[in-house]
Short mmCIF file of C-alpha atoms in Angstrom, two decimals:
data_model
loop_
_atom_site.label_atom_id
_atom_site.label_comp_id
_atom_site.label_asym_id
_atom_site.label_seq_id
_atom_site.Cartn_x
_atom_site.Cartn_y
_atom_site.Cartn_z
CA UNK G 1 72.89 56.92 -27.11
CA UNK G 2 70.18 57.49 -24.46
CA UNK G 3 67.79 58.76 -27.07
CA UNK G 4 68.49 55.72 -29.18
CA UNK G 5 67.69 53.40 -26.26
CA UNK G 6 64.54 55.37 -25.58
CA UNK G 7 63.46 55.02 -29.18
CA UNK G 8 64.06 51.28 -29.09
CA UNK G 9 62.11 51.04 -25.81
CA UNK G 10 59.20 52.99 -27.35
CA UNK G 11 59.21 50.77 -30.43
CA UNK G 12 59.08 47.66 -28.24
CA UNK G 13 56.24 49.06 -26.15
CA UNK G 14 54.33 50.07 -29.24
CA UNK G 15 54.61 46.61 -30.74
CA UNK G 16 53.06 44.92 -27.71
CA UNK G 17 49.37 44.26 -28.31
CA UNK G 18 48.56 44.26 -24.58
CA UNK G 19 48.31 47.46 -22.69
CA UNK G 20 51.55 48.29 -20.85
CA UNK G 21 51.56 50.59 -17.86
CA UNK G 22 54.74 51.27 -15.85
CA UNK G 23 54.54 52.90 -12.42
CA UNK G 24 57.14 53.76 -9.79
CA UNK G 25 57.05 52.98 -6.09
CA UNK G 26 54.70 55.95 -5.52
CA UNK G 27 52.31 54.48 -8.13
CA UNK G 28 53.03 57.38 -10.49
CA UNK G 29 52.65 56.48 -14.15
CA UNK G 30 56.02 56.77 -15.90
CA UNK G 31 55.17 55.07 -19.18
CA UNK G 32 52.22 53.73 -21.16
CA UNK G 33 52.05 52.23 -24.60
CA UNK G 34 49.55 52.93 -27.37
CA UNK G 35 47.45 49.84 -26.54
CA UNK G 36 46.95 51.08 -22.95
CA UNK G 37 46.05 54.60 -24.15
CA UNK G 38 43.47 53.17 -26.51
CA UNK G 39 42.11 50.82 -23.84
CA UNK G 40 41.64 53.55 -21.20
CA UNK G 41 40.96 56.33 -23.77
CA UNK G 42 43.63 58.64 -22.34
CA UNK G 43 46.55 60.25 -24.16
CA UNK G 44 50.02 59.56 -22.95
CA UNK G 45 50.38 63.15 -21.77
CA UNK G 46 47.17 62.77 -19.68
CA UNK G 47 48.53 59.72 -17.89
CA UNK G 48 52.24 60.45 -17.32
CA UNK G 49 52.94 61.45 -13.70
CA UNK G 50 49.31 60.67 -12.73
CA UNK G 51 48.58 58.34 -9.82
CA UNK G 52 47.64 54.85 -10.88
CA UNK G 53 44.26 55.26 -9.13
CA UNK G 54 43.11 57.31 -12.11
CA UNK G 55 42.72 53.97 -13.93
CA UNK G 56 40.99 52.21 -11.02
CA UNK G 57 37.18 52.42 -10.41
CA UNK G 58 36.18 54.51 -7.38
CA UNK G 59 34.71 51.60 -5.41
CA UNK G 60 37.91 49.56 -5.73
CA UNK G 61 40.38 52.29 -4.68
CA UNK G 62 40.06 51.88 -0.89
CA UNK G 63 41.88 48.57 -0.76
CA UNK G 64 44.22 49.18 -3.65
CA UNK G 65 47.13 50.72 -1.70
CA UNK G 66 47.38 47.75 0.65
CA UNK G 67 47.47 45.34 -2.30
CA UNK G 68 50.13 47.41 -4.07
CA UNK G 69 52.36 47.72 -0.99
CA UNK G 70 52.08 44.01 -0.32
CA UNK G 71 53.07 43.28 -3.90
CA UNK G 72 56.08 45.63 -3.70
CA UNK G 73 57.33 43.89 -0.58
CA UNK G 74 57.13 40.41 -2.06
CA UNK G 75 58.29 41.49 -5.53
CA UNK G 76 56.96 38.29 -7.07
CA UNK G 77 55.61 38.24 -10.56
CA UNK G 78 51.93 37.70 -10.92
CA UNK G 79 50.74 36.18 -14.16
CA UNK G 80 47.55 37.17 -15.89
CA UNK G 81 44.48 35.34 -14.68
CA UNK G 82 45.83 34.85 -11.16
CA UNK G 83 44.37 36.59 -8.14
CA UNK G 84 41.16 38.52 -7.64
CA UNK G 85 38.91 40.02 -10.35
CA UNK G 86 40.26 43.35 -11.57
CA UNK G 87 38.38 46.23 -13.19
CA UNK G 88 39.60 49.30 -15.01
CA UNK G 89 38.09 52.80 -15.34
CA UNK G 90 38.15 54.65 -18.66
CA UNK G 91 38.41 58.39 -19.06
CA UNK G 92 34.63 58.62 -19.61
CA UNK G 93 33.99 56.83 -16.29
CA UNK G 94 32.92 53.53 -17.77
CA UNK G 95 34.17 50.43 -16.00
CA UNK G 96 35.32 47.24 -17.72
CA UNK G 97 36.90 43.93 -16.60
CA UNK G 98 40.61 43.42 -17.18
CA UNK G 99 43.34 40.90 -16.59
CA UNK G 100 46.67 42.21 -15.39
CA UNK G 101 50.06 40.56 -15.16
CA UNK G 102 52.46 42.33 -12.80
CA UNK G 103 56.24 42.34 -13.22
CA UNK G 104 58.49 44.18 -10.74
CA UNK G 105 61.92 45.42 -11.91
CA UNK G 106 64.64 47.87 -10.87
CA UNK G 107 66.67 50.41 -12.91
CA UNK G 108 69.37 52.67 -11.50
CA UNK G 109 68.37 51.79 -7.96
CA UNK G 110 64.71 52.63 -8.46
CA UNK G 111 61.88 50.13 -8.28
CA UNK G 112 59.12 49.92 -10.87
CA UNK G 113 56.19 47.72 -11.72
CA UNK G 114 55.17 46.95 -15.26
CA UNK G 115 51.57 45.89 -15.70
CA UNK G 116 50.45 44.03 -18.78
CA UNK G 117 46.71 44.69 -19.15
CA UNK G 118 44.12 43.21 -21.49
CA UNK G 119 40.45 44.07 -21.84
CA UNK G 120 38.39 40.93 -21.18
CA UNK G 121 34.94 42.50 -21.69
CA UNK G 122 34.10 40.29 -24.65
CA UNK G 123 35.30 37.19 -22.81
CA UNK G 124 33.21 38.13 -19.78
CA UNK G 125 30.16 38.68 -21.99
CA UNK G 126 30.70 35.26 -23.50
CA UNK G 127 31.16 33.72 -20.06
CA UNK G 128 27.98 35.39 -18.83
CA UNK G 129 26.14 34.19 -21.92
CA UNK G 130 27.49 30.70 -21.33
CA UNK G 131 26.42 30.90 -17.70
CA UNK G 132 22.99 32.12 -18.75
CA UNK G 133 22.76 29.35 -21.31
CA UNK G 134 23.90 26.81 -18.73
CA UNK G 135 21.38 28.14 -16.23
CA UNK G 136 18.66 28.06 -18.87
CA UNK G 137 19.74 24.58 -19.88
CA UNK G 138 19.67 23.47 -16.24
CA UNK G 139 16.17 24.90 -15.91
CA UNK G 140 15.09 23.06 -19.05
CA UNK G 141 16.72 19.86 -17.86
CA UNK G 142 15.06 20.30 -14.46
CA UNK G 143 11.72 21.01 -16.15
CA UNK G 144 12.09 18.04 -18.48
CA UNK G 145 13.19 15.85 -15.57
CA UNK G 146 10.17 16.98 -13.59
CA UNK G 147 7.89 16.39 -16.57
CA UNK G 148 9.50 12.99 -17.11
CA UNK G 149 9.10 12.21 -13.41
CA UNK G 150 5.43 13.23 -13.56
CA UNK G 151 4.97 11.15 -16.70
CA UNK G 152 6.60 8.17 -14.99
CA UNK G 153 4.37 8.68 -11.96
CA UNK G 154 1.32 8.86 -14.22
CA UNK G 155 2.45 5.71 -16.00
CA UNK G 156 2.99 3.99 -12.66
CA UNK G 157 -0.49 5.06 -11.54
CA UNK G 158 -1.98 3.87 -14.82
CA UNK G 159 -0.03 0.63 -14.59
CA UNK G 160 -1.20 0.14 -11.00
CA UNK G 161 -4.78 0.74 -12.15
CA UNK G 162 -4.28 -1.72 -15.00
CA UNK G 163 -2.83 -4.34 -12.63
CA UNK G 164 -5.68 -3.70 -10.20
CA UNK G 165 -8.22 -3.99 -13.02
CA UNK G 166 -6.60 -7.24 -14.17
CA UNK G 167 -6.71 -8.60 -10.61
CA UNK G 168 -10.34 -7.54 -10.27
CA UNK G 169 -11.11 -9.19 -13.60
CA UNK G 170 -9.32 -12.38 -12.49
CA UNK G 171 -11.16 -12.29 -9.17
CA UNK G 172 -14.47 -11.69 -10.90
CA UNK G 173 -13.77 -14.54 -13.32
CA UNK G 174 -12.80 -16.83 -10.45
CA UNK G 175 -15.97 -15.85 -8.56
CA UNK G 176 -18.03 -16.48 -11.68
CA UNK G 177 -16.42 -19.88 -12.12
CA UNK G 178 -17.01 -20.69 -8.46
CA UNK G 179 -20.58 -19.46 -8.78
CA UNK G 180 -21.16 -21.67 -11.81
CA UNK G 181 -19.72 -24.62 -9.90
CA UNK G 182 -21.94 -23.80 -6.92
CA UNK G 183 -24.97 -23.54 -9.20
CA UNK G 184 -24.17 -26.94 -10.69
CA UNK G 185 -23.74 -28.44 -7.23
CA UNK G 186 -26.87 -26.69 -6.05
CA UNK G 187 -29.01 -28.06 -8.89
CA UNK G 188 -27.61 -31.53 -8.37
CA UNK G 189 -28.16 -31.23 -4.63
CA UNK G 190 -31.71 -29.92 -4.95
CA UNK G 191 -32.54 -32.63 -7.43
CA UNK G 192 -31.27 -35.35 -5.11
CA UNK G 193 -32.31 -33.94 -1.73
CA UNK G 194 -35.82 -32.99 -2.83
CA UNK G 195 -36.45 -36.05 -4.97
CA UNK G 196 -35.83 -38.58 -2.17
CA UNK G 197 -38.22 -37.12 0.47
CA UNK G 198 -40.84 -36.27 -2.18
CA UNK G 199 -40.78 -39.87 -3.35
CA UNK G 200 -41.26 -41.00 0.27
CA UNK G 201 -44.17 -38.58 0.71
CA UNK G 202 -45.78 -39.75 -2.52
CA UNK G 203 -45.41 -43.42 -1.58
CA UNK G 204 -46.81 -42.92 1.91
CA UNK G 205 -49.71 -40.89 0.56
CA UNK G 206 -50.60 -43.64 -1.91
CA UNK G 207 -50.38 -46.33 0.81
CA UNK G 208 -52.52 -44.27 3.22
CA UNK G 209 -55.45 -44.52 0.86
CA UNK G 210 -55.37 -48.32 1.16
CA UNK G 211 -55.63 -48.43 4.95
CA UNK G 212 -59.30 -47.62 5.55
CA UNK G 213 -60.15 -50.00 8.35
CA UNK G 214 -60.05 -48.99 12.01
CA UNK G 215 -57.63 -51.78 12.92
CA UNK G 216 -55.17 -50.39 10.35
CA UNK G 217 -54.63 -47.16 12.30
CA UNK G 218 -51.10 -48.18 13.30
CA UNK G 219 -50.08 -48.47 9.65
CA UNK G 220 -51.72 -45.12 8.89
CA UNK G 221 -49.83 -43.52 11.77
CA UNK G 222 -46.56 -44.94 10.45
CA UNK G 223 -47.05 -43.35 7.03
CA UNK G 224 -48.31 -40.09 8.53
CA UNK G 225 -45.08 -39.93 10.58
CA UNK G 226 -43.07 -40.61 7.43
CA UNK G 227 -44.84 -37.75 5.63
CA UNK G 228 -44.34 -35.46 8.64
CA UNK G 229 -40.63 -36.29 8.87
CA UNK G 230 -40.08 -35.76 5.14
CA UNK G 231 -41.94 -32.44 5.16
CA UNK G 232 -39.94 -31.34 8.19
CA UNK G 233 -36.72 -32.31 6.38
CA UNK G 234 -37.75 -30.39 3.25
CA UNK G 235 -38.66 -27.38 5.36
CA UNK G 236 -35.19 -27.45 6.96
CA UNK G 237 -33.54 -27.59 3.53
CA UNK G 238 -35.56 -24.59 2.33
CA UNK G 239 -34.66 -22.67 5.49
CA UNK G 240 -30.99 -23.44 4.89
CA UNK G 241 -31.14 -22.14 1.32
CA UNK G 242 -32.95 -18.98 2.46
CA UNK G 243 -30.30 -18.43 5.16
CA UNK G 244 -27.52 -18.73 2.59
CA UNK G 245 -29.17 -16.12 0.37
CA UNK G 246 -29.63 -13.69 3.27
CA UNK G 247 -26.04 -14.15 4.45
CA UNK G 248 -24.69 -13.60 0.93
CA UNK G 249 -26.68 -10.39 0.49
CA UNK G 250 -26.00 -9.16 4.02
CA UNK G 251 -29.71 -8.96 4.75
CA UNK G 252 -29.61 -10.75 8.10
CA UNK G 253 -31.14 -8.64 10.87
CA UNK G 254 -30.15 -10.03 14.24
CA UNK G 255 -32.57 -9.61 17.13
CA UNK G 256 -30.89 -9.49 20.52
CA UNK G 257 -32.50 -10.35 23.83
CA UNK G 258 -31.52 -11.75 27.20
CA UNK G 259 -32.45 -15.41 27.71
CA UNK G 260 -31.54 -18.46 29.73
CA UNK G 261 -29.16 -20.91 28.05
CA UNK G 262 -31.26 -23.75 29.47
CA UNK G 263 -34.26 -22.53 27.47
CA UNK G 264 -32.41 -23.02 24.20
CA UNK G 265 -30.97 -26.36 25.26
CA UNK G 266 -34.41 -27.66 26.28
CA UNK G 267 -35.88 -26.70 22.90
CA UNK G 268 -33.00 -28.29 20.97
CA UNK G 269 -33.05 -31.52 23.02
CA UNK G 270 -36.84 -31.80 22.73
CA UNK G 271 -36.67 -31.64 18.91
CA UNK G 272 -33.59 -33.88 18.78
CA UNK G 273 -35.31 -36.62 20.81
CA UNK G 274 -37.77 -37.12 17.95
CA UNK G 275 -34.84 -37.84 15.59
CA UNK G 276 -32.90 -40.28 17.78
CA UNK G 277 -32.07 -43.70 16.38
CA UNK G 278 -32.75 -46.82 18.39
CA UNK G 279 -30.70 -46.86 21.57
CA UNK G 280 -29.23 -43.35 21.09
CA UNK G 281 -29.15 -41.18 24.21
CA UNK G 282 -28.47 -37.48 24.91
CA UNK G 283 -26.60 -36.52 28.06
CA UNK G 284 -28.06 -33.21 29.22
CA UNK G 285 -25.50 -30.59 30.37
CA UNK G 286 -25.07 -30.08 34.09
CA UNK G 287 -25.27 -26.88 36.18
CA UNK G 288 -26.50 -24.49 33.45
CA UNK G 289 -29.51 -22.99 35.21
CA UNK G 290 -27.58 -19.84 36.11
CA UNK G 291 -26.24 -19.24 32.57
CA UNK G 292 -27.74 -16.36 30.56
CA UNK G 293 -26.90 -14.79 27.20
CA UNK G 294 -27.70 -11.48 25.56
CA UNK G 295 -27.63 -12.65 21.95
CA UNK G 296 -29.88 -13.60 19.05
CA UNK G 297 -31.68 -16.56 20.60
CA UNK G 298 -32.75 -18.07 17.27
CA UNK G 299 -29.16 -18.11 15.95
CA UNK G 300 -27.84 -19.81 19.09
CA UNK G 301 -30.65 -22.38 18.80
CA UNK G 302 -29.91 -22.85 15.09
CA UNK G 303 -26.20 -23.47 15.76
CA UNK G 304 -26.77 -25.96 18.58
CA UNK G 305 -29.56 -27.74 16.64
CA UNK G 306 -27.30 -28.18 13.63
CA UNK G 307 -24.60 -29.82 15.73
CA UNK G 308 -27.12 -32.05 17.49
CA UNK G 309 -28.76 -33.19 14.25
CA UNK G 310 -25.34 -33.97 12.73
CA UNK G 311 -24.33 -35.91 15.83
CA UNK G 312 -27.50 -38.00 15.59
CA UNK G 313 -27.27 -38.44 11.83
CA UNK G 314 -23.62 -39.49 11.73
CA UNK G 315 -23.72 -41.75 14.82
CA UNK G 316 -24.95 -45.31 14.86
CA UNK G 317 -27.62 -46.84 17.08
CA UNK G 318 -26.94 -47.33 20.80
CA UNK G 319 -24.49 -44.43 21.08
CA UNK G 320 -24.31 -41.49 23.45
CA UNK G 321 -24.29 -37.80 22.54
CA UNK G 322 -22.96 -35.40 25.18
CA UNK G 323 -23.80 -31.70 25.51
CA UNK G 324 -21.23 -29.79 27.59
CA UNK G 325 -21.72 -26.08 28.39
CA UNK G 326 -19.45 -23.76 30.39
CA UNK G 327 -19.47 -20.02 30.93
CA UNK G 328 -16.98 -17.45 32.26
CA UNK G 329 -17.20 -13.68 32.64
CA UNK G 330 -17.16 -12.98 28.89
CA UNK G 331 -17.77 -16.16 26.89
CA UNK G 332 -20.11 -19.12 26.74
CA UNK G 333 -18.76 -22.40 25.36
CA UNK G 334 -21.11 -25.07 23.96
CA UNK G 335 -19.77 -28.49 22.97
CA UNK G 336 -21.47 -31.43 21.28
CA UNK G 337 -19.60 -34.73 21.48
CA UNK G 338 -20.61 -37.85 19.57
CA UNK G 339 -19.21 -41.35 19.01
CA UNK G 340 -20.01 -41.41 15.30
CA UNK G 341 -18.18 -42.00 12.05
CA UNK G 342 -15.89 -39.00 12.50
CA UNK G 343 -14.40 -36.82 9.75
CA UNK G 344 -11.51 -38.12 7.60
CA UNK G 345 -8.36 -36.07 8.17
CA UNK G 346 -8.03 -35.15 4.48
CA UNK G 347 -11.58 -33.70 4.49
CA UNK G 348 -11.31 -31.70 7.70
CA UNK G 349 -9.93 -28.53 6.08
CA UNK G 350 -13.05 -28.23 3.90
CA UNK G 351 -15.71 -29.13 6.44
CA UNK G 352 -17.04 -25.53 6.71
CA UNK G 353 -17.10 -24.96 2.93
CA UNK G 354 -20.53 -24.61 1.39
CA UNK G 355 -21.93 -27.80 -0.21
CA UNK G 356 -18.91 -29.82 0.93
CA UNK G 357 -19.55 -33.26 2.33
CA UNK G 358 -16.94 -35.62 3.75
CA UNK G 359 -16.17 -38.73 1.75
CA UNK G 360 -17.64 -41.05 4.39
CA UNK G 361 -20.91 -39.04 4.54
CA UNK G 362 -21.89 -39.04 0.89
CA UNK G 363 -24.51 -41.78 1.31
CA UNK G 364 -26.21 -39.94 4.19
CA UNK G 365 -28.84 -37.30 3.45
CA UNK G 366 -27.58 -33.74 3.78
CA UNK G 367 -26.99 -30.49 1.90
CA UNK G 368 -23.51 -29.63 3.07
CA UNK G 369 -24.50 -26.06 3.90
CA UNK G 370 -25.53 -26.31 7.56
CA UNK G 371 -22.07 -25.86 9.09
CA UNK G 372 -21.26 -23.10 6.61
CA UNK G 373 -24.37 -21.18 7.72
CA UNK G 374 -23.58 -21.69 11.39
CA UNK G 375 -19.98 -20.49 10.92
CA UNK G 376 -21.09 -17.33 9.08
CA UNK G 377 -23.70 -16.46 11.71
CA UNK G 378 -21.29 -17.02 14.59
CA UNK G 379 -18.58 -14.90 13.00
CA UNK G 380 -21.11 -12.11 12.46
CA UNK G 381 -21.81 -12.31 16.20
CA UNK G 382 -18.04 -12.28 16.98
CA UNK G 383 -18.16 -15.94 17.91
CA UNK G 384 -16.43 -19.01 16.49
CA UNK G 385 -16.86 -22.72 15.77
CA UNK G 386 -14.17 -25.40 15.70
CA UNK G 387 -13.90 -29.17 15.97
CA UNK G 388 -11.69 -32.14 16.74
CA UNK G 389 -12.42 -35.44 15.03
CA UNK G 390 -11.00 -38.91 14.55
CA UNK G 391 -12.43 -41.13 11.85
CA UNK G 392 -14.53 -44.04 13.20
CA UNK G 393 -14.19 -42.71 16.77
CA UNK G 394 -16.24 -39.52 16.91
CA UNK G 395 -16.25 -35.73 16.79
CA UNK G 396 -16.38 -32.83 19.24
CA UNK G 397 -17.73 -29.52 17.90
CA UNK G 398 -17.10 -26.40 19.99
CA UNK G 399 -18.99 -23.11 19.77
CA UNK G 400 -17.68 -20.01 21.57
CA UNK G 401 -19.90 -16.94 21.69
CA UNK G 402 -19.72 -13.69 23.68
CA UNK G 403 -22.11 -13.50 26.62
CA UNK G 404 -23.21 -10.09 25.39
CA UNK G 405 -23.67 -9.06 21.75
CA UNK G 406 -21.35 -6.27 20.58
CA UNK G 407 -22.84 -5.46 17.17
#
């Protein structure tokens, strides 16, 4: 009967496709099936009564006893695929990965463990290949992502360049349009501003030839003054146009020196007196003898002259023009106050624009570039010009300039 049971047991073990290894409490091999013999390349006779360590790689043996004893104490089944990675050692010394399911059981008062073992070498190879493929795929994805990112960056750079080029083209077109408008205004202005004084010069010249008698000297002097005034006016216009060109091309060379403010004021007032209308008066500034500047004297004179001439031109007869000058440790302030026609509020924002003329000044001779020139010069010298004006009441222009040039 025992032999019959043994035969049945052997048949069952032989039919199991997994390797079956049975050990006792001392880890002695008591039974192995054909699948286990084939897997580890031992015969049954070579394994029976051998210690289980014969099937364990050398570098895993040191901790094996502790794991086995712990398992025997708990006597809980462990399914395949649970726990740490396990490796087996074949008879030829080669090592291969395995999965082992452990099943404790007892017969006739003795404890045993049956291990179901499968060789997972092929699975591990596939897993490694999959991992390699995944790693390679990740590298490719990373590379493609990087390439895509670089391409996007290049496209963004190109797009930024395109946008910049479009903006530059729009700006250039706008400048060209503005330039064409300025040219049109300039031609119209030159035609009008030159034609009027030239006509006056021509008329006076023709009339001069008729006054040959000594007693007609007063009439000759009148026409000579007219010619002189017109030539002076034309000369000022030409100087304004030349100043605009130099400012546009950045060809202005400022010449700095130290000078008395009173020197400039005296020169400006002297010239302005010859332009005064009947009854107009200039109030000379007080207490300026101690004021000095280290600046471009000609530019300061130009700025003050422009304001004075405008005050005279846009004020009626019998009015007063005040010059007010103050100075502190860093800045000199020059003000010209008139009681003239003033500047309409709607025109005030454009008063420093080149060729612009206020609506109430269109019938008065002028180029509309004087204030623009003054503003550009003063800003180049780190100064400023501003104004307050009320239509039909008058205007106050204020120039602020550093006492000492810093450019």
